DNA sequence: TTAGTAAGGTTGTCAGACATCTTTTACCAG
DNA sequence: CTGGTAAAAGATGTCTGACAACCTTACTAA
């Protein structure tokens, strides 16, 4: 049906740039499946005529899709929908915005709670072992004088992996890239370090036990508790630590080893 | 440092497209710090002259950087290096993979449940009104013979917005791009359509009520119910509906010649 | 001083042309 | 008919020039 595609070729009316509108509509058509992986797109001339724009607009729109990995173009041949189309989620973390970190923590909590719930149900024994090891690694790192930040993140990651859903793992990795600094703040808050460490260990242990016992709801509750307290600990961190976070980007971790 | 800039303005010699080379050099200049956040880029004309290419090439290269979130352009003013670092999360949705859709639904459920919980607590009266309107829009769309897919997504989006956390909104928009198709399947499942519609309306109403009443836990439970049932409805959809999704525009399978 | 306005600069869009490469077609030899 | 080769057609990549829409600045006039 030729006009089954018609919905994807609506008028370009809104206030946005023509090129953005076109990129949007084309990517929609790809996500919808109106344009399927491997399929050839209409020629630039055809698209420009259909949308009533110039070829420049089409080319810049295609340039965006190309950059997003949605299409590939071959000179003399045409442009084709990528074999496994990807979508990107992009987060902006405004500089020195404490609020943004808090909001990200909320999102992370949403995902990790569900991940723990699923992990309690679906974990294999091998995955449970990995979680145990990850927890032991934190202690070891701390005893060796490290901050244990990497290991802490790996612990949470191992839980996400035990949920057996690749999207959870990818999401948590994504959040952690932004939150790494924030986690570091909590763990390097010397004033309260020992108190915090004990709390964290206990909370981690509770999560692990719930997952080991296959208690989904308990695991979820434990993660809620853990991450809510993590937020509290973060809020208690001295302001100067945050400053250091925001400008840390110049030198690679001058933290005392 | 001084000649670091010179490196950025080398000849464009390799076999790649001019536009790709230029995009590469410019983004490198940004990562290097030769071009700092907030700084204005040279004008398109200047860049094209400096590199010895046409303005089209420059514009397409900038289009790529724009898509990557590295720069922003303001008409009449210029292009500027973005001031907030961005990270991108890319999901691959394997073609024809029913399993991938299910996994995405799980992730979406995690986020939307928390969004509803927060919305119940933080919503403004204006945002509540938006949610109400969005719900009415679904009915209207259906009565007018539409599927209401767009409106359904808008309803969930309005809830995410009421959570007053931009990352939730962005995430849900992201998931929905992948899931739009799956939602459409449920909504166009003629066999059970009326039954499903009634269920969906009731579930939406329950969510709305909980959010209106400020009952966070109730709102969360309602969303869990709604999305779990949505998954069930999706699983009940006849296989041929999925097939139609996957090969919607696959007409010319007949062997020519 | 301040408001208004004109001038110039910059990105966004359009149109047409040519270069380079790929695919298809047409033709010819076998 | 078949197979191979060359020409033609078609597609993307690049160039050029022009105008539109918008922003910024500077200058003028009250």
XYZ file of C-alpha atoms (C1' of nucleotides) in Angstrom:
574
model
C 0.000 0.000 0.000
C 1.653 3.111 -1.146
C -0.208 5.438 1.149
C 0.330 3.369 4.255
C 3.437 5.490 4.482
C 1.424 8.624 4.043
C 1.306 9.327 7.744
C 5.031 9.607 7.832
C 5.041 12.227 5.155
C 2.885 14.850 6.796
C 3.364 18.494 6.217
C 6.271 20.269 7.785
C 4.597 23.011 9.696
C 5.977 23.515 13.153
C 8.434 26.165 14.160
C 11.488 23.968 13.993
C 14.057 24.031 11.252
C 12.976 22.208 8.165
C 15.996 19.974 8.442
C 15.175 18.983 12.015
C 11.566 18.298 11.156
C 12.595 16.150 8.278
C 15.130 14.245 10.344
C 12.462 13.679 12.935
C 9.929 12.369 10.471
C 12.409 10.128 8.759
C 13.664 8.629 11.988
C 10.073 8.097 13.064
C 9.474 6.233 9.848
C 12.446 4.043 10.667
C 11.373 3.347 14.217
C 7.841 2.678 13.049
C 9.060 0.128 10.611
C 7.728 2.007 7.628
C 11.328 1.919 6.561
C 12.882 -1.385 7.408
C 16.510 -2.273 8.099
C 18.459 -2.678 4.912
C 15.758 -1.032 2.885
C 16.731 1.716 0.525
C 15.437 5.172 1.171
C 13.885 7.215 -1.598
C 16.451 9.263 -3.453
C 17.321 12.661 -2.109
C 15.601 14.247 -5.055
C 12.453 12.240 -4.431
C 12.393 13.090 -0.739
C 12.974 16.768 -1.380
C 10.154 16.808 -3.887
C 7.801 14.921 -1.597
C 8.398 17.260 1.318
C 8.575 20.323 -0.864
C 12.018 21.337 0.322
C 15.355 21.732 -1.333
C 17.896 18.991 -1.588
C 20.147 20.801 0.872
C 17.606 20.276 3.616
C 17.314 16.618 2.787
C 21.048 16.170 2.765
C 21.514 17.831 6.131
C 18.718 15.741 7.598
C 20.288 12.581 6.234
C 23.566 13.786 7.637
C 21.962 13.789 11.077
C 20.519 10.320 10.655
C 23.881 9.100 9.456
C 25.506 10.504 12.545
C 22.893 8.784 14.683
C 23.696 5.493 13.042
C 20.215 5.135 11.614
C 21.277 5.070 7.988
C 24.320 4.526 5.839
C 24.867 6.125 2.453
C 26.770 4.759 -0.471
C 27.837 7.081 -3.198
C 26.212 6.338 -6.483
C 23.960 3.769 -4.887
C 21.724 5.342 -2.297
C 21.007 5.592 1.401
C 19.920 2.567 3.363
C 18.398 1.976 6.755
C 21.036 0.554 9.065
C 20.816 -3.123 9.786
C 20.194 -2.737 13.468
C 18.876 0.759 13.967
C 19.831 2.351 17.241
C 18.235 5.094 19.235
C 20.218 7.396 21.417
C 19.271 8.913 24.681
C 21.315 11.953 25.497
C 21.440 13.556 28.900
C 22.848 16.930 29.625
C 24.416 17.424 32.985
C 24.610 21.161 33.524
C 27.848 22.211 35.068
C 27.977 22.335 38.846
C 24.297 21.544 39.080
C 23.672 19.666 42.280
C 20.027 19.419 41.381
C 20.802 17.497 38.192
C 22.716 14.889 40.152
C 19.798 14.449 42.522
C 17.410 14.002 39.620
C 19.692 11.453 38.054
C 19.819 9.578 41.327
C 16.056 9.382 41.267
C 16.120 7.867 37.842
C 18.841 5.457 38.792
C 16.810 4.389 41.778
C 13.846 3.630 39.579
C 15.903 1.359 37.380
C 17.958 -0.338 40.055
C 14.985 -1.153 42.200
C 13.359 -3.002 39.367
C 16.651 -4.598 38.454
C 17.010 -6.013 41.952
C 13.462 -7.266 41.889
C 14.068 -9.118 38.658
C 17.461 -10.324 39.806
C 15.911 -11.971 42.838
C 13.668 -13.906 40.512
C 15.923 -14.663 37.587
C 19.468 -14.798 38.853
C 21.476 -17.869 38.060
C 23.728 -19.303 40.708
C 26.685 -18.125 38.700
C 25.354 -14.601 38.707
C 24.770 -14.778 42.433
C 28.384 -15.732 42.852
C 29.422 -12.729 40.832
C 27.412 -10.455 43.074
C 29.026 -11.981 46.149
C 32.460 -11.504 44.678
C 31.672 -7.920 43.726
C 30.712 -7.189 47.303
C 33.892 -8.730 48.601
C 35.849 -6.638 46.128
C 34.525 -3.466 47.694
C 35.804 -4.425 51.113
C 39.113 -5.420 49.711
C 39.513 -2.188 47.818
C 38.694 -0.155 50.896
C 41.054 -2.144 53.083
C 43.761 -1.478 50.559
C 43.176 2.219 50.956
C 41.148 2.770 47.827
C 37.831 4.527 47.612
C 36.028 1.505 46.247
C 34.067 3.643 43.852
C 34.695 1.427 40.860
C 33.924 -1.657 42.894
C 30.740 -0.122 44.257
C 29.546 0.530 40.756
C 30.544 -2.967 39.716
C 28.444 -4.371 42.540
C 25.358 -2.605 41.308
C 26.204 -3.601 37.798
C 26.406 -7.242 38.739
C 22.893 -7.018 40.121
C 21.662 -5.444 36.924
C 23.269 -8.248 34.999
C 21.487 -10.795 37.130
C 18.223 -9.246 36.030
C 18.991 -10.782 32.660
C 17.820 -7.787 30.725
C 20.491 -6.099 28.670
C 18.718 -2.770 28.704
C 18.960 -2.506 32.460
C 22.685 -3.044 32.353
C 23.166 -0.492 29.620
C 21.046 2.074 31.436
C 22.833 1.694 34.733
C 26.210 1.971 33.068
C 24.977 5.119 31.447
C 23.792 6.710 34.674
C 26.915 5.741 36.495
C 29.100 7.637 34.090
C 27.388 10.762 35.313
C 27.138 9.741 38.914
C 30.622 8.426 39.385
C 31.754 11.728 40.803
C 28.833 11.924 43.140
C 29.484 8.437 44.448
C 33.081 9.375 44.949
C 32.015 12.317 47.077
C 30.150 10.111 49.470
C 32.971 7.658 49.687
C 35.632 10.267 50.207
C 33.701 12.216 52.781
C 36.361 11.718 55.409
C 34.360 13.233 58.202
C 31.747 10.545 58.196
C 33.616 7.912 56.295
C 33.626 5.121 58.838
C 29.983 5.573 59.740
C 29.010 5.634 56.109
C 31.059 2.604 55.244
C 29.375 0.502 57.872
C 25.972 1.597 56.693
C 26.805 0.851 53.109
C 28.147 -2.586 53.881
C 25.051 -3.463 55.848
C 22.782 -2.209 53.097
C 24.669 -4.111 50.442
C 24.492 -7.252 52.559
C 20.740 -6.881 52.901
C 20.320 -6.577 49.154
C 22.492 -9.578 48.546
C 20.598 -11.705 51.047
C 17.247 -10.832 49.526
C 18.459 -11.684 46.052
C 20.047 -14.897 47.269
C 16.780 -15.905 48.908
C 14.784 -15.042 45.838
C 12.732 -12.502 47.775
C 11.840 -10.040 45.034
C 9.921 -7.512 47.076
C 12.449 -7.541 49.863
C 15.244 -6.972 47.385
C 13.357 -4.027 45.932
C 12.790 -2.547 49.353
C 16.427 -2.946 50.281
C 17.557 -1.109 47.173
C 15.087 1.681 47.846
C 16.512 2.005 51.313
C 20.065 1.869 50.071
C 19.683 4.490 47.385
C 17.537 6.779 49.474
C 20.181 6.743 52.162
C 22.827 7.255 49.517
C 21.054 10.417 48.525
C 20.988 11.523 52.144
C 24.669 10.829 52.502
C 25.311 12.827 49.402
C 23.324 15.752 50.721
C 25.361 15.673 53.895
C 28.614 15.979 52.045
C 30.432 19.271 52.608
C 29.951 21.780 49.854
C 33.655 22.007 49.127
C 33.632 18.396 48.032
C 31.136 19.244 45.370
C 33.263 22.015 44.070
C 36.023 19.557 43.662
C 33.675 17.324 41.729
C 32.743 19.953 39.273
C 36.238 20.955 38.411
C 37.796 17.556 38.647
C 37.832 17.120 34.924
C 41.223 18.657 34.313
C 43.476 16.166 36.013
C 42.782 12.486 36.351
C 41.942 11.904 40.014
C 44.566 13.464 42.153
C 43.015 11.579 45.027
C 45.387 10.322 47.699
C 46.117 6.675 47.239
C 49.286 24.486 22.485
C 49.748 26.944 19.700
C 50.409 24.315 17.111
C 47.634 22.186 18.496
C 45.398 24.490 16.560
C 47.459 23.968 13.463
C 46.789 20.271 13.741
C 43.106 20.953 13.702
C 43.386 22.761 10.427
C 45.367 20.228 8.493
C 44.649 19.358 4.936
C 41.736 17.161 4.186
C 43.430 14.353 2.375
C 42.235 10.933 3.414
C 39.793 8.842 1.514
C 36.800 9.763 3.619
C 34.113 12.181 2.580
C 35.090 15.760 3.024
C 32.165 16.291 5.350
C 33.232 13.404 7.594
C 36.810 14.619 7.707
C 35.682 18.072 8.625
C 33.321 16.828 11.298
C 36.131 14.746 12.687
C 38.584 17.607 12.822
C 36.091 19.992 14.340
C 34.988 17.583 17.031
C 38.587 16.849 17.823
C 39.182 20.542 18.219
C 36.336 20.595 20.703
C 37.561 17.603 22.655
C 41.081 19.015 22.652
C 39.826 22.193 24.166
C 40.953 24.279 21.239
C 37.328 25.239 21.075
C 35.942 25.717 24.554
C 32.368 25.321 25.793
C 30.282 28.353 24.979
C 32.823 29.632 22.520
C 31.650 30.696 19.137
C 32.824 28.800 16.122
C 34.143 30.625 13.070
C 31.392 31.427 10.598
C 30.516 28.820 8.040
C 31.998 30.980 5.338
C 35.255 31.330 7.263
C 35.497 27.604 7.922
C 34.782 26.721 4.336
C 37.454 29.119 3.163
C 39.985 27.881 5.678
C 39.507 24.243 4.747
C 39.119 24.986 1.076
C 35.722 23.374 0.773
C 32.292 24.609 -0.063
C 29.798 25.832 2.466
C 27.626 22.763 1.876
C 30.336 20.549 3.288
C 30.697 22.768 6.312
C 26.980 22.826 6.904
C 26.647 19.072 6.724
C 29.588 18.637 9.070
C 28.047 21.079 11.532
C 24.796 19.201 11.155
C 26.565 16.107 12.417
C 28.102 17.913 15.360
C 24.722 19.374 16.175
C 23.219 15.917 16.171
C 25.951 14.744 18.511
C 25.142 17.557 20.870
C 28.587 19.063 20.514
C 27.394 22.398 19.181
C 24.268 24.463 18.986
C 23.485 26.914 16.206
C 21.466 30.073 16.436
C 20.145 31.600 13.277
C 21.594 34.971 12.617
C 24.032 34.618 15.465
C 26.388 31.723 14.929
C 27.292 28.252 16.114
C 28.587 27.668 19.594
C 30.273 24.840 21.406
C 27.729 23.248 23.752
C 28.340 24.115 27.361
C 27.014 20.962 28.975
C 28.823 17.723 28.533
C 26.553 15.061 27.160
C 26.681 11.313 27.226
C 24.645 9.142 25.009
C 22.945 5.859 25.616
C 22.400 3.767 22.529
C 20.040 0.871 22.413
C 20.007 -1.623 19.648
C 16.675 -3.172 18.897
C 17.338 -6.404 17.052
C 15.020 -6.800 14.189
C 11.991 -9.020 14.693
C 12.929 -9.628 18.267
C 9.812 -9.949 20.348
C 11.992 -10.591 23.350
C 13.674 -7.194 22.993
C 10.311 -5.462 23.120
C 9.397 -7.325 26.282
C 12.670 -6.344 27.900
C 12.143 -2.744 26.945
C 8.691 -2.861 28.464
C 10.255 -3.978 31.710
C 12.601 -1.045 31.681
C 9.818 1.325 30.819
C 7.764 -0.031 33.677
C 10.591 0.651 36.088
C 10.798 4.263 35.035
C 7.108 4.992 34.710
C 6.255 3.527 38.075
C 8.681 5.825 39.764
C 7.517 8.715 37.615
C 3.952 8.193 38.748
C 5.040 7.997 42.347
C 6.856 11.295 42.085
C 4.064 12.849 40.078
C 1.594 12.083 42.842
C 3.800 14.008 45.214
C 5.057 16.857 43.084
C 2.465 17.564 40.446
C 1.237 21.094 40.104
C -2.443 21.699 39.482
C -1.581 22.800 35.984
C 0.219 19.538 35.344
C -2.742 17.604 36.707
C -4.933 19.420 34.244
C -2.622 18.415 31.445
C -2.875 14.784 32.466
C -6.667 15.020 32.509
C -6.690 16.572 29.079
C -4.338 13.950 27.742
C -6.684 11.252 28.934
C -9.639 12.934 27.304
C -7.635 13.195 24.091
C -7.311 9.440 23.943
C -11.057 8.949 24.057
C -11.589 11.612 21.479
C -9.035 10.108 19.132
C -10.595 6.690 19.450
C -14.085 8.030 18.896
C -12.846 9.711 15.760
C -11.667 6.380 14.469
C -7.998 6.767 15.291
C -5.894 4.295 17.184
C -5.008 6.743 19.912
C -1.440 5.543 19.990
C 0.049 9.006 19.915
C -2.398 10.168 22.545
C -1.703 7.181 24.735
C 1.965 7.993 24.670
C 1.216 11.620 25.376
C -0.767 10.599 28.437
C 2.166 8.732 29.891
C 4.417 11.560 28.927
C 2.274 14.075 30.777
C 2.657 11.978 33.919
C 6.402 11.879 33.496
C 6.375 15.619 33.133
C 4.451 15.970 36.362
C 7.276 14.155 38.106
C 9.260 17.331 37.524
C 12.405 15.524 36.600
C 13.577 16.127 33.079
C 15.470 12.850 32.927
C 12.300 10.868 33.370
C 10.650 12.623 30.477
C 13.641 12.117 28.245
C 13.872 8.451 29.132
C 10.242 7.737 28.487
C 10.334 9.523 25.170
C 13.307 7.383 24.339
C 11.624 4.114 25.185
C 8.444 5.070 23.428
C 10.190 5.519 20.141
C 10.965 1.834 20.277
C 7.681 0.778 21.756
C 5.330 2.836 19.632
C 4.909 -0.099 17.383
C 4.131 -2.513 20.146
C 1.546 -0.146 21.578
C -0.024 0.108 18.174
C -0.337 -3.655 18.026
C -2.310 -3.749 21.217
C -4.521 -0.929 20.133
C -5.224 -2.344 16.719
C -5.911 -5.857 17.910
C -9.423 -5.857 16.523
C -10.366 -9.176 18.053
C -10.167 -7.906 21.584
C -10.251 -4.223 20.924
C -13.353 -3.272 22.855
C -12.414 -5.354 25.856
C -8.931 -3.925 25.864
C -10.098 -0.362 25.461
C -12.335 -0.612 28.479
C -9.528 -2.072 30.539
C -7.127 0.598 29.450
C -9.538 3.406 30.199
C -10.189 2.039 33.661
C -6.496 1.627 34.354
C -5.716 5.124 33.165
C -8.503 6.485 35.321
C -7.104 4.720 38.351
C -3.682 6.199 37.764
C -5.115 9.641 37.303
C -7.148 9.407 40.493
C -4.196 8.325 42.550
C -2.067 11.155 41.232
C -4.857 13.640 41.757
C -5.235 12.477 45.349
C -1.515 12.637 45.963
C -1.387 8.952 46.808
C 2.138 8.059 45.758
C 2.104 4.361 46.543
C -1.319 3.879 45.022
C -0.187 5.634 41.865
C 2.831 3.384 41.668
C 0.701 0.279 42.127
C -1.727 1.420 39.463
C 1.049 1.886 36.952
C 2.486 -1.507 37.781
C -0.911 -3.007 37.138
C -1.401 -1.036 33.957
C 1.926 -1.909 32.412
C 1.867 -5.509 33.505
C -1.497 -5.916 31.882
C -0.224 -4.060 28.849
C 2.441 -6.690 28.546
C -0.188 -9.407 28.818
C -2.293 -7.733 26.158
C 0.736 -7.582 23.945
C 1.468 -11.258 24.451
C -2.128 -12.084 23.575
C -1.938 -10.269 20.294
C -2.205 -12.652 17.372
C 1.102 -13.503 15.826
C 0.015 -12.174 12.482
C -0.200 -8.701 13.956
C 3.428 -8.877 14.846
C 4.267 -10.144 11.461
C 2.494 -7.246 9.933
C 4.580 -4.961 12.051
C 7.815 -6.464 11.025
C 7.131 -6.689 7.351
C 4.726 -3.913 6.749
C 6.241 -2.653 3.514
C 7.494 -5.932 2.265
C 5.264 -6.199 -0.757
C 7.735 -6.965 -3.558
C 8.689 -10.467 -2.417
C 7.389 -11.935 -5.625
C 10.182 -13.069 -7.833
C 10.557 -10.785 -10.808
C 11.599 -12.243 -14.156
C 20.434 59.147 28.238
C 17.369 56.413 25.681
C 14.504 54.640 22.238
C 14.209 53.626 17.508
C 16.136 52.391 13.328
C 19.168 51.243 9.775
C 23.138 48.471 8.302
C 25.776 44.591 8.179
C 26.713 39.909 9.465
C 25.211 34.885 10.120
C 22.562 30.887 9.709
C 18.714 28.674 7.002
C 16.905 27.568 2.508
C 16.653 27.408 -2.450
C 18.166 26.431 -7.281
C 21.122 24.547 -10.632
C 25.267 22.460 -12.115
C 29.024 19.196 -12.308
C 32.039 15.210 -10.389
C 32.332 10.581 -8.988
C 30.654 6.353 -8.372
C 27.078 2.492 -9.027
C 23.577 0.131 -11.358
C 21.104 -0.936 -15.287
C 20.572 -1.291 -20.105
C 21.966 -2.155 -24.721
C 24.752 -4.198 -27.837
C 27.821 -7.376 -29.853
C 30.621 -11.480 -30.281
C 30.580 -16.308 -29.507
C 20.681 -17.898 -26.265
C 24.582 -16.662 -23.548
C 28.255 -13.876 -21.701
C 30.894 -9.999 -21.616
C 31.676 -5.220 -22.446
C 30.601 -0.562 -23.062
C 27.420 3.051 -22.898
C 23.663 5.272 -20.522
C 21.053 6.361 -16.681
C 20.759 7.244 -11.891
C 22.529 8.282 -7.155
C 25.319 10.608 -3.824
C 29.078 14.132 -3.084
C 30.581 18.775 -3.919
C 30.543 23.502 -5.755
C 28.570 28.088 -6.652
C 25.572 31.846 -6.141
C 21.581 33.863 -4.407
C 17.949 35.159 -1.212
C 15.257 34.851 3.317
C 14.994 35.141 8.261
C 17.123 36.534 12.149
C 20.557 38.708 15.316
C 23.793 42.203 16.668
C 25.695 46.520 16.597
C 26.106 51.240 15.799
C 24.235 55.368 14.795
C 20.642 58.784 14.840
C 17.069 61.490 16.775
C 14.165 62.825 20.542
